[in-house]
Amino acid sequence: QYSWFRRSGARNVMRNKQQISFVIPVFNEGPVIPLLLERLNPLLDDLDHSTEVIIVDDGSTDDSFFQFSRICESDPRFKVIRFSRNFGHQRAITAGCDHASGDAVILMDSDLQDPPEIVPKLIEKWHEGYEVVYAVRKERKGETAFKKLTAWAYYKLLMRLTPHEIPESSGDFRLISRPVLEAFKSMREEGRFVRGMISWIGFRQIGVPYIRDERAAGKTKYPIRKMLSLAAEGIIGFSEAPLRFSIWLGILVSVFGFLYALYSISVWIFGHTVQGWTSTIIIVSLIGGANLLMTGVLGLYIGQISREVRRRPLYVVTETIGLKTNNGKNQSNGSQ
């Protein structure tokens, strides 16, 4: 019994030496911040690890930044990165990861749809040796039937198109270890699809099921337009299937065109006069539509290449609170 307590004590000492970094993107979440703190602070107090919470203000126009500024004054565990404008959720996650100093990083949203109470389960799996522990939504409260159906269809399509396994019904709520974090930080592509990038990295990964709650307050920051944009980033960034599809579609249309040409020649040989206006319009429309589709697919990939070639910063930071540079001074501009 004494040896067990001694081993347990040694294990707790080792855990206390390890640091957990929380990365929480925020965009106009003023109403939910008090509720977030009400549930997050007990978790931070109960964990047998040192902790830091990196809040990334993604260009909020409400009082989100000022609320967290006041929190930083009283709680040194909280640190804030403020963007010069709204750069998007995936880049906000990237900025938090760039500045995280923990042995493991937990990515979670601020709207409490990702319940903080699940975090100990993620950490437990990390201690078992897993490098990535992602939360799997076994139930999605407060979401419409349309949202659930499209999410299901998208993940099915994504798994068919990509050679890398991206877990179904998993979002960005996850724990990643320091080796995974360093690999992720080296990936500076413009098209950010974090869950796909982390799946691509590899290492030992496992899922933890949970029930996704409704938003605690405020409105969703992911309307249909943004969801479609993120879906496109996931497919284009991790699959060449749309290009292959355009090739096969082009071949199919060419075959139909060739067969119709043979039919037209046979009609001419046997002396049948056919006006052919309707059939001509159908063929021209079919070929034109296929050409537009293939041009659009190529345009998406070329646009992606164009953004990568420019090498613009992924985000621009105007102000930070609680973060230090190598010389010990507060970091004022963290453009990446």
mmCIF file of C-alpha atoms in Angstrom:
data_model
loop_
_atom_site.group_PDB
_atom_site.id
_atom_site.type_symbol
_atom_site.label_atom_id
_atom_site.label_comp_id
_atom_site.label_asym_id
_atom_site.label_seq_id
_atom_site.Cartn_x
_atom_site.Cartn_y
_atom_site.Cartn_z
ATOM 1 C CA GLN A 1 0.000 0.000 0.000
ATOM 2 C CA TYR A 2 2.838 2.402 0.840
ATOM 3 C CA SER A 3 4.539 1.711 -2.499
ATOM 4 C CA TRP A 4 1.258 2.403 -4.310
ATOM 5 C CA PHE A 5 0.919 5.798 -2.600
ATOM 6 C CA ARG A 6 4.558 6.549 -3.386
ATOM 7 C CA ARG A 7 4.052 5.747 -7.080
ATOM 8 C CA SER A 8 0.806 7.725 -7.118
ATOM 9 C CA GLY A 9 2.524 10.690 -5.502
ATOM 10 C CA ALA A 10 5.386 10.547 -8.000
ATOM 11 C CA ARG A 11 2.890 10.393 -10.845
ATOM 12 C CA ASN A 12 1.041 13.462 -9.500
ATOM 13 C CA VAL A 13 4.335 15.354 -9.216
ATOM 14 C CA MET A 14 5.076 14.565 -12.839
ATOM 15 C CA ARG A 15 1.608 15.735 -13.835
ATOM 16 C CA ASN A 16 2.002 18.962 -11.891
ATOM 17 C CA LYS A 17 5.160 19.645 -13.885
ATOM 18 C CA GLN A 18 3.218 19.244 -17.126
ATOM 19 C CA GLN A 19 1.318 22.213 -18.459
ATOM 20 C CA ILE A 20 -2.014 22.191 -20.268
ATOM 21 C CA SER A 21 -2.766 25.061 -22.646
ATOM 22 C CA PHE A 22 -6.350 25.882 -23.550
ATOM 23 C CA VAL A 23 -6.881 27.641 -26.893
ATOM 24 C CA ILE A 24 -10.285 29.321 -27.134
ATOM 25 C CA PRO A 25 -11.228 31.432 -30.189
ATOM 26 C CA VAL A 26 -13.719 34.216 -29.489
ATOM 27 C CA PHE A 27 -15.765 36.353 -31.871
ATOM 28 C CA ASN A 28 -18.470 38.610 -30.431
ATOM 29 C CA GLU A 29 -19.187 36.290 -27.503
ATOM 30 C CA GLY A 30 -19.766 38.967 -24.836
ATOM 31 C CA PRO A 31 -22.992 37.447 -23.440
ATOM 32 C CA VAL A 32 -21.486 33.961 -23.019
ATOM 33 C CA ILE A 33 -18.191 34.942 -21.351
ATOM 34 C CA PRO A 34 -19.506 34.987 -17.735
ATOM 35 C CA LEU A 35 -21.068 31.548 -18.302
ATOM 36 C CA LEU A 36 -17.831 30.264 -19.805
ATOM 37 C CA LEU A 37 -15.816 31.407 -16.801
ATOM 38 C CA GLU A 38 -18.380 29.939 -14.416
ATOM 39 C CA ARG A 39 -17.752 26.480 -15.852
ATOM 40 C CA LEU A 40 -14.098 26.809 -16.880
ATOM 41 C CA ASN A 41 -12.610 28.138 -13.638
ATOM 42 C CA PRO A 42 -13.625 25.117 -11.471
ATOM 43 C CA LEU A 43 -12.072 22.853 -14.085
ATOM 44 C CA LEU A 44 -8.790 24.790 -14.040
ATOM 45 C CA ASP A 45 -8.730 24.662 -10.239
ATOM 46 C CA ASP A 46 -9.342 20.900 -10.125
ATOM 47 C CA LEU A 47 -6.769 19.819 -12.723
ATOM 48 C CA ASP A 48 -3.514 18.500 -11.264
ATOM 49 C CA HIS A 49 -1.547 20.315 -13.977
ATOM 50 C CA SER A 50 -0.414 23.867 -14.373
ATOM 51 C CA THR A 51 -2.648 25.598 -16.904
ATOM 52 C CA GLU A 52 -2.824 28.553 -19.242
ATOM 53 C CA VAL A 53 -5.829 29.791 -21.199
ATOM 54 C CA ILE A 54 -5.105 31.568 -24.473
ATOM 55 C CA ILE A 55 -8.090 33.579 -25.675
ATOM 56 C CA VAL A 56 -7.889 34.572 -29.336
ATOM 57 C CA ASP A 57 -10.140 37.563 -30.048
ATOM 58 C CA ASP A 58 -10.924 37.169 -33.743
ATOM 59 C CA GLY A 59 -11.735 40.828 -34.412
ATOM 60 C CA SER A 60 -14.709 41.119 -32.054
ATOM 61 C CA THR A 61 -16.751 44.315 -32.273
ATOM 62 C CA ASP A 62 -18.477 43.858 -28.911
ATOM 63 C CA ASP A 63 -16.912 43.985 -25.434
ATOM 64 C CA SER A 64 -15.362 40.488 -25.564
ATOM 65 C CA PHE A 65 -11.771 41.762 -25.570
ATOM 66 C CA PHE A 66 -12.359 44.172 -22.696
ATOM 67 C CA GLN A 67 -14.031 41.500 -20.576
ATOM 68 C CA PHE A 68 -11.039 39.197 -20.995
ATOM 69 C CA SER A 69 -8.664 42.117 -20.401
ATOM 70 C CA ARG A 70 -10.172 42.558 -16.954
ATOM 71 C CA ILE A 71 -9.967 38.815 -16.320
ATOM 72 C CA CYS A 72 -6.242 38.813 -17.154
ATOM 73 C CA GLU A 73 -5.637 41.473 -14.505
ATOM 74 C CA SER A 74 -6.929 39.180 -11.763
ATOM 75 C CA ASP A 75 -5.999 35.740 -13.122
ATOM 76 C CA PRO A 76 -2.519 35.278 -14.657
ATOM 77 C CA ARG A 77 -3.566 31.973 -16.202
ATOM 78 C CA PHE A 78 -5.524 33.897 -18.836
ATOM 79 C CA LYS A 79 -3.774 35.423 -21.849
ATOM 80 C CA VAL A 80 -5.290 37.249 -24.788
ATOM 81 C CA ILE A 81 -4.366 37.641 -28.452
ATOM 82 C CA ARG A 82 -6.270 40.307 -30.361
ATOM 83 C CA PHE A 83 -6.534 40.216 -34.160
ATOM 84 C CA SER A 84 -6.586 43.363 -36.271
ATOM 85 C CA ARG A 85 -9.787 42.088 -37.933
ATOM 86 C CA ASN A 86 -11.814 38.928 -38.302
ATOM 87 C CA PHE A 87 -9.504 36.322 -39.876
ATOM 88 C CA GLY A 88 -11.731 33.323 -39.173
ATOM 89 C CA HIS A 89 -12.116 30.535 -36.650
ATOM 90 C CA GLN A 90 -9.449 28.229 -38.117
ATOM 91 C CA ARG A 91 -6.790 30.950 -38.127
ATOM 92 C CA ALA A 92 -7.723 31.932 -34.598
ATOM 93 C CA ILE A 93 -7.031 28.345 -33.544
ATOM 94 C CA THR A 94 -3.703 28.546 -35.399
ATOM 95 C CA ALA A 95 -2.701 31.725 -33.558
ATOM 96 C CA GLY A 96 -3.478 30.162 -30.183
ATOM 97 C CA CYS A 97 -1.424 27.090 -31.065
ATOM 98 C CA ASP A 98 1.475 29.274 -32.224
ATOM 99 C CA HIS A 99 1.654 30.886 -28.775
ATOM 100 C CA ALA A 100 0.797 27.861 -26.599
ATOM 101 C CA SER A 101 3.560 26.667 -24.285
ATOM 102 C CA GLY A 102 1.874 23.587 -22.807
ATOM 103 C CA ASP A 103 2.863 19.948 -23.062
ATOM 104 C CA ALA A 104 -0.634 19.418 -24.414
ATOM 105 C CA VAL A 105 -3.104 21.841 -25.986
ATOM 106 C CA ILE A 106 -6.876 21.645 -25.738
ATOM 107 C CA LEU A 107 -8.836 23.306 -28.533
ATOM 108 C CA MET A 108 -12.377 24.300 -27.632
ATOM 109 C CA ASP A 109 -14.995 26.886 -28.536
ATOM 110 C CA SER A 110 -16.249 29.581 -26.203
ATOM 111 C CA ASP A 111 -19.988 29.045 -26.729
ATOM 112 C CA LEU A 112 -20.066 26.042 -24.339
ATOM 113 C CA GLN A 113 -21.255 23.657 -27.025
ATOM 114 C CA ASP A 114 -17.930 22.016 -26.212
ATOM 115 C CA PRO A 115 -18.531 21.248 -22.504
ATOM 116 C CA PRO A 116 -15.427 21.874 -20.340
ATOM 117 C CA GLU A 117 -16.463 18.923 -18.183
ATOM 118 C CA ILE A 118 -15.258 16.567 -20.958
ATOM 119 C CA VAL A 119 -11.681 17.835 -20.685
ATOM 120 C CA PRO A 120 -10.603 15.414 -17.887
ATOM 121 C CA LYS A 121 -11.555 12.499 -20.173
ATOM 122 C CA LEU A 122 -9.373 13.931 -22.929
ATOM 123 C CA ILE A 123 -6.465 14.314 -20.509
ATOM 124 C CA GLU A 124 -6.958 10.781 -19.200
ATOM 125 C CA LYS A 125 -6.573 9.366 -22.714
ATOM 126 C CA TRP A 126 -3.485 11.536 -23.212
ATOM 127 C CA HIS A 127 -1.933 9.994 -20.094
ATOM 128 C CA GLU A 128 -2.681 6.574 -21.556
ATOM 129 C CA GLY A 129 -0.309 7.415 -24.405
ATOM 130 C CA TYR A 130 -2.516 8.902 -27.112
ATOM 131 C CA GLU A 131 -1.121 11.952 -28.916
ATOM 132 C CA VAL A 132 -4.474 13.208 -30.253
ATOM 133 C CA VAL A 133 -7.752 12.840 -28.375
ATOM 134 C CA TYR A 134 -10.725 14.184 -30.308
ATOM 135 C CA ALA A 135 -14.279 14.565 -29.044
ATOM 136 C CA VAL A 136 -16.961 12.770 -31.076
ATOM 137 C CA ARG A 137 -20.486 14.184 -31.125
ATOM 138 C CA LYS A 138 -22.865 11.320 -30.407
ATOM 139 C CA GLU A 139 -25.738 13.778 -30.029
ATOM 140 C CA ARG A 140 -26.136 17.356 -31.283
ATOM 141 C CA LYS A 141 -28.608 19.356 -29.228
ATOM 142 C CA GLY A 142 -30.260 22.476 -30.587
ATOM 143 C CA GLU A 143 -29.374 21.827 -34.223
ATOM 144 C CA THR A 144 -31.923 21.642 -37.015
ATOM 145 C CA ALA A 145 -32.611 18.479 -38.985
ATOM 146 C CA PHE A 146 -31.121 20.224 -42.028
ATOM 147 C CA LYS A 147 -27.856 20.954 -40.201
ATOM 148 C CA LYS A 148 -27.573 17.374 -38.926
ATOM 149 C CA LEU A 149 -28.330 15.910 -42.365
ATOM 150 C CA THR A 150 -25.849 18.111 -44.206
ATOM 151 C CA ALA A 151 -23.145 17.449 -41.580
ATOM 152 C CA TRP A 152 -23.686 13.689 -41.935
ATOM 153 C CA ALA A 153 -23.616 13.882 -45.733
ATOM 154 C CA TYR A 154 -20.488 16.049 -45.722
ATOM 155 C CA TYR A 155 -18.480 13.718 -43.499
ATOM 156 C CA LYS A 156 -19.542 10.718 -45.589
ATOM 157 C CA LEU A 157 -18.450 12.549 -48.755
ATOM 158 C CA LEU A 158 -15.191 13.722 -47.171
ATOM 159 C CA MET A 159 -14.274 10.210 -46.049
ATOM 160 C CA ARG A 160 -14.918 8.898 -49.560
ATOM 161 C CA LEU A 161 -12.855 11.618 -51.243
ATOM 162 C CA THR A 162 -9.830 11.898 -48.966
ATOM 163 C CA PRO A 163 -7.152 9.221 -48.517
ATOM 164 C CA HIS A 164 -6.665 10.268 -44.886
ATOM 165 C CA GLU A 165 -9.186 9.226 -42.259
ATOM 166 C CA ILE A 166 -10.996 12.215 -40.774
ATOM 167 C CA PRO A 167 -13.185 10.988 -37.889
ATOM 168 C CA GLU A 168 -16.897 11.357 -38.525
ATOM 169 C CA SER A 169 -18.851 13.753 -36.262
ATOM 170 C CA SER A 170 -15.666 15.221 -34.807
ATOM 171 C CA GLY A 171 -15.029 18.943 -34.754
ATOM 172 C CA ASP A 172 -12.087 20.965 -33.519
ATOM 173 C CA PHE A 173 -12.725 20.125 -29.851
ATOM 174 C CA ARG A 174 -9.696 17.987 -29.028
ATOM 175 C CA LEU A 175 -6.429 17.576 -27.160
ATOM 176 C CA ILE A 176 -3.146 17.467 -29.037
ATOM 177 C CA SER A 177 0.244 16.678 -27.547
ATOM 178 C CA ARG A 178 3.378 18.790 -27.966
ATOM 179 C CA PRO A 179 4.848 16.663 -30.832
ATOM 180 C CA VAL A 180 1.578 17.010 -32.766
ATOM 181 C CA LEU A 181 1.488 20.724 -31.974
ATOM 182 C CA GLU A 182 4.985 21.255 -33.353
ATOM 183 C CA ALA A 183 4.061 19.392 -36.542
ATOM 184 C CA PHE A 184 0.865 21.436 -36.869
ATOM 185 C CA LYS A 185 2.767 24.718 -36.384
ATOM 186 C CA SER A 186 5.024 23.825 -39.308
ATOM 187 C CA MET A 187 1.998 23.635 -41.649
ATOM 188 C CA ARG A 188 1.478 27.223 -42.852
ATOM 189 C CA GLU A 189 -0.876 26.703 -45.777
ATOM 190 C CA GLU A 190 -3.540 29.320 -46.435
ATOM 191 C CA GLY A 191 -6.421 26.842 -46.566
ATOM 192 C CA ARG A 192 -6.901 26.003 -42.897
ATOM 193 C CA PHE A 193 -8.945 22.911 -42.087
ATOM 194 C CA VAL A 194 -7.607 22.114 -38.640
ATOM 195 C CA ARG A 195 -9.286 18.765 -38.015
ATOM 196 C CA GLY A 196 -8.089 17.492 -41.396
ATOM 197 C CA MET A 197 -4.558 18.798 -40.844
ATOM 198 C CA ILE A 198 -4.284 17.079 -37.469
ATOM 199 C CA SER A 199 -5.635 13.828 -38.909
ATOM 200 C CA TRP A 200 -3.037 14.066 -41.688
ATOM 201 C CA ILE A 201 -0.204 14.434 -39.148
ATOM 202 C CA GLY A 202 -0.896 10.984 -37.728
ATOM 203 C CA PHE A 203 0.390 9.728 -34.334
ATOM 204 C CA ARG A 204 -1.837 7.711 -32.008
ATOM 205 C CA GLN A 205 -5.356 9.103 -32.093
ATOM 206 C CA ILE A 206 -8.563 8.142 -30.303
ATOM 207 C CA GLY A 207 -12.072 9.540 -29.942
ATOM 208 C CA VAL A 208 -14.088 10.311 -26.820
ATOM 209 C CA PRO A 209 -17.891 10.481 -27.256
ATOM 210 C CA TYR A 210 -19.855 13.380 -25.811
ATOM 211 C CA ILE A 211 -23.189 15.155 -26.128
ATOM 212 C CA ARG A 212 -22.862 18.510 -27.841
ATOM 213 C CA ASP A 213 -24.953 21.098 -26.036
ATOM 214 C CA GLU A 214 -26.834 24.063 -27.417
ATOM 215 C CA ARG A 215 -25.165 27.446 -27.433
ATOM 216 C CA ALA A 216 -25.215 28.929 -23.940
ATOM 217 C CA ALA A 217 -25.965 32.417 -25.318
ATOM 218 C CA GLY A 218 -25.606 34.540 -28.436
ATOM 219 C CA LYS A 219 -25.898 33.528 -32.074
ATOM 220 C CA THR A 220 -23.924 31.060 -34.145
ATOM 221 C CA LYS A 221 -20.855 32.448 -35.902
ATOM 222 C CA TYR A 222 -21.016 29.739 -38.572
ATOM 223 C CA PRO A 223 -23.841 30.550 -41.015
ATOM 224 C CA ILE A 224 -24.335 28.441 -44.134
ATOM 225 C CA ARG A 225 -21.886 30.544 -46.154
ATOM 226 C CA LYS A 226 -19.034 29.927 -43.706
ATOM 227 C CA MET A 227 -19.902 26.247 -43.352
ATOM 228 C CA LEU A 228 -19.763 25.810 -47.135
ATOM 229 C CA SER A 229 -16.437 27.638 -47.251
ATOM 230 C CA LEU A 230 -14.974 25.379 -44.542
ATOM 231 C CA ALA A 231 -16.349 22.312 -46.324
ATOM 232 C CA ALA A 232 -14.688 23.410 -49.566
ATOM 233 C CA GLU A 233 -11.372 23.968 -47.754
ATOM 234 C CA GLY A 234 -11.569 20.441 -46.361
ATOM 235 C CA ILE A 235 -12.202 18.810 -49.727
ATOM 236 C CA ILE A 236 -9.821 20.917 -51.824
ATOM 237 C CA GLY A 237 -7.046 20.846 -49.238
ATOM 238 C CA PHE A 238 -7.074 17.086 -48.736
ATOM 239 C CA SER A 239 -8.386 15.546 -51.937
ATOM 240 C CA GLU A 240 -7.734 15.571 -55.669
ATOM 241 C CA ALA A 241 -10.993 13.732 -56.298
ATOM 242 C CA PRO A 242 -12.791 16.785 -57.783
ATOM 243 C CA LEU A 243 -10.041 17.050 -60.415
ATOM 244 C CA ARG A 244 -10.334 13.361 -61.225
ATOM 245 C CA PHE A 245 -14.117 13.726 -61.380
ATOM 246 C CA SER A 246 -13.797 16.572 -63.890
ATOM 247 C CA ILE A 247 -11.553 14.376 -66.063
ATOM 248 C CA TRP A 248 -14.024 11.480 -66.064
ATOM 249 C CA LEU A 249 -16.921 13.841 -66.696
ATOM 250 C CA GLY A 250 -15.037 15.292 -69.649
ATOM 251 C CA ILE A 251 -14.449 11.788 -71.013
ATOM 252 C CA LEU A 252 -18.116 10.887 -70.546
ATOM 253 C CA VAL A 253 -19.315 14.022 -72.344
ATOM 254 C CA SER A 254 -16.805 13.391 -75.143
ATOM 255 C CA VAL A 255 -18.113 9.842 -75.606
ATOM 256 C CA PHE A 256 -21.688 11.089 -75.847
ATOM 257 C CA GLY A 257 -20.568 13.756 -78.298
ATOM 258 C CA PHE A 258 -18.787 11.159 -80.437
ATOM 259 C CA LEU A 259 -21.839 8.872 -80.465
ATOM 260 C CA TYR A 260 -24.069 11.763 -81.442
ATOM 261 C CA ALA A 261 -21.656 12.641 -84.254
ATOM 262 C CA LEU A 262 -21.927 9.065 -85.582
ATOM 263 C CA TYR A 263 -25.715 9.351 -85.440
ATOM 264 C CA SER A 264 -25.642 12.631 -87.362
ATOM 265 C CA ILE A 265 -23.388 11.138 -90.058
ATOM 266 C CA SER A 266 -25.661 8.104 -90.443
ATOM 267 C CA VAL A 267 -28.693 10.369 -90.832
ATOM 268 C CA TRP A 268 -26.854 12.367 -93.518
ATOM 269 C CA ILE A 269 -25.754 9.204 -95.385
ATOM 270 C CA PHE A 270 -29.278 7.794 -95.560
ATOM 271 C CA GLY A 271 -30.626 11.091 -96.759
ATOM 272 C CA HIS A 272 -32.923 11.957 -93.855
ATOM 273 C CA THR A 273 -33.268 15.679 -93.392
ATOM 274 C CA VAL A 274 -33.503 16.533 -89.743
ATOM 275 C CA GLN A 275 -33.767 20.074 -88.495
ATOM 276 C CA GLY A 276 -32.048 19.108 -85.209
ATOM 277 C CA TRP A 277 -32.542 22.365 -83.388
ATOM 278 C CA THR A 278 -33.641 20.777 -80.091
ATOM 279 C CA SER A 279 -30.924 18.142 -80.092
ATOM 280 C CA THR A 280 -28.290 20.758 -80.940
ATOM 281 C CA ILE A 281 -29.364 22.947 -78.045
ATOM 282 C CA ILE A 282 -29.300 19.960 -75.683
ATOM 283 C CA ILE A 283 -25.798 18.909 -76.740
ATOM 284 C CA VAL A 284 -24.406 22.450 -76.619
ATOM 285 C CA SER A 285 -25.950 22.997 -73.177
ATOM 286 C CA LEU A 286 -24.588 19.677 -71.929
ATOM 287 C CA ILE A 287 -21.067 20.349 -73.161
ATOM 288 C CA GLY A 288 -21.188 23.959 -71.985
ATOM 289 C CA GLY A 289 -22.336 22.924 -68.523
ATOM 290 C CA ALA A 290 -19.593 20.294 -68.284
ATOM 291 C CA ASN A 291 -16.996 22.849 -69.369
ATOM 292 C CA LEU A 292 -18.193 25.351 -66.775
ATOM 293 C CA LEU A 293 -18.134 22.685 -64.074
ATOM 294 C CA MET A 294 -14.604 21.603 -64.927
ATOM 295 C CA THR A 295 -13.449 25.218 -65.205
ATOM 296 C CA GLY A 296 -14.929 25.954 -61.799
ATOM 297 C CA VAL A 297 -13.167 22.990 -60.193
ATOM 298 C CA LEU A 298 -9.863 23.985 -61.758
ATOM 299 C CA GLY A 299 -10.478 27.569 -60.653
ATOM 300 C CA LEU A 300 -10.813 26.501 -57.020
ATOM 301 C CA TYR A 301 -7.473 24.689 -57.096
ATOM 302 C CA ILE A 302 -5.755 27.514 -58.996
ATOM 303 C CA GLY A 303 -7.139 30.017 -56.496
ATOM 304 C CA GLN A 304 -5.723 27.890 -53.686
ATOM 305 C CA ILE A 305 -2.323 27.866 -55.400
ATOM 306 C CA SER A 306 -2.498 31.649 -55.890
ATOM 307 C CA ARG A 307 -3.153 32.227 -52.182
ATOM 308 C CA GLU A 308 -0.272 29.952 -51.228
ATOM 309 C CA VAL A 309 2.164 31.696 -53.578
ATOM 310 C CA ARG A 310 1.429 35.142 -52.094
ATOM 311 C CA ARG A 311 2.650 33.969 -48.669
ATOM 312 C CA ARG A 312 0.654 36.568 -46.781
ATOM 313 C CA PRO A 313 0.527 36.297 -42.979
ATOM 314 C CA LEU A 314 -2.147 33.939 -41.732
ATOM 315 C CA TYR A 315 -3.240 36.600 -39.260
ATOM 316 C CA VAL A 316 -2.201 39.977 -37.871
ATOM 317 C CA VAL A 317 -2.096 40.629 -34.130
ATOM 318 C CA THR A 318 -2.612 44.149 -32.840
ATOM 319 C CA GLU A 319 -2.318 43.481 -29.113
ATOM 320 C CA THR A 320 -1.561 40.724 -26.641
ATOM 321 C CA ILE A 321 -2.001 40.455 -22.894
ATOM 322 C CA GLY A 322 0.017 38.101 -20.709
ATOM 323 C CA LEU A 323 2.206 36.692 -23.472
ATOM 324 C CA LYS A 324 5.955 37.300 -23.352
ATOM 325 C CA THR A 325 8.579 37.502 -26.050
ATOM 326 C CA ASN A 326 12.063 36.057 -25.683
ATOM 327 C CA ASN A 327 13.325 39.304 -24.146
ATOM 328 C CA GLY A 328 10.596 39.200 -21.516
ATOM 329 C CA LYS A 329 8.578 42.119 -22.847
ATOM 330 C CA ASN A 330 4.922 42.006 -23.715
ATOM 331 C CA GLN A 331 4.402 40.929 -27.288
ATOM 332 C CA SER A 332 2.611 43.660 -29.212
ATOM 333 C CA ASN A 333 2.615 42.314 -32.757
ATOM 334 C CA GLY A 334 2.468 38.612 -33.493
ATOM 335 C CA SER A 335 1.859 38.631 -37.238
ATOM 336 C CA GLN A 336 2.395 35.191 -38.676
#
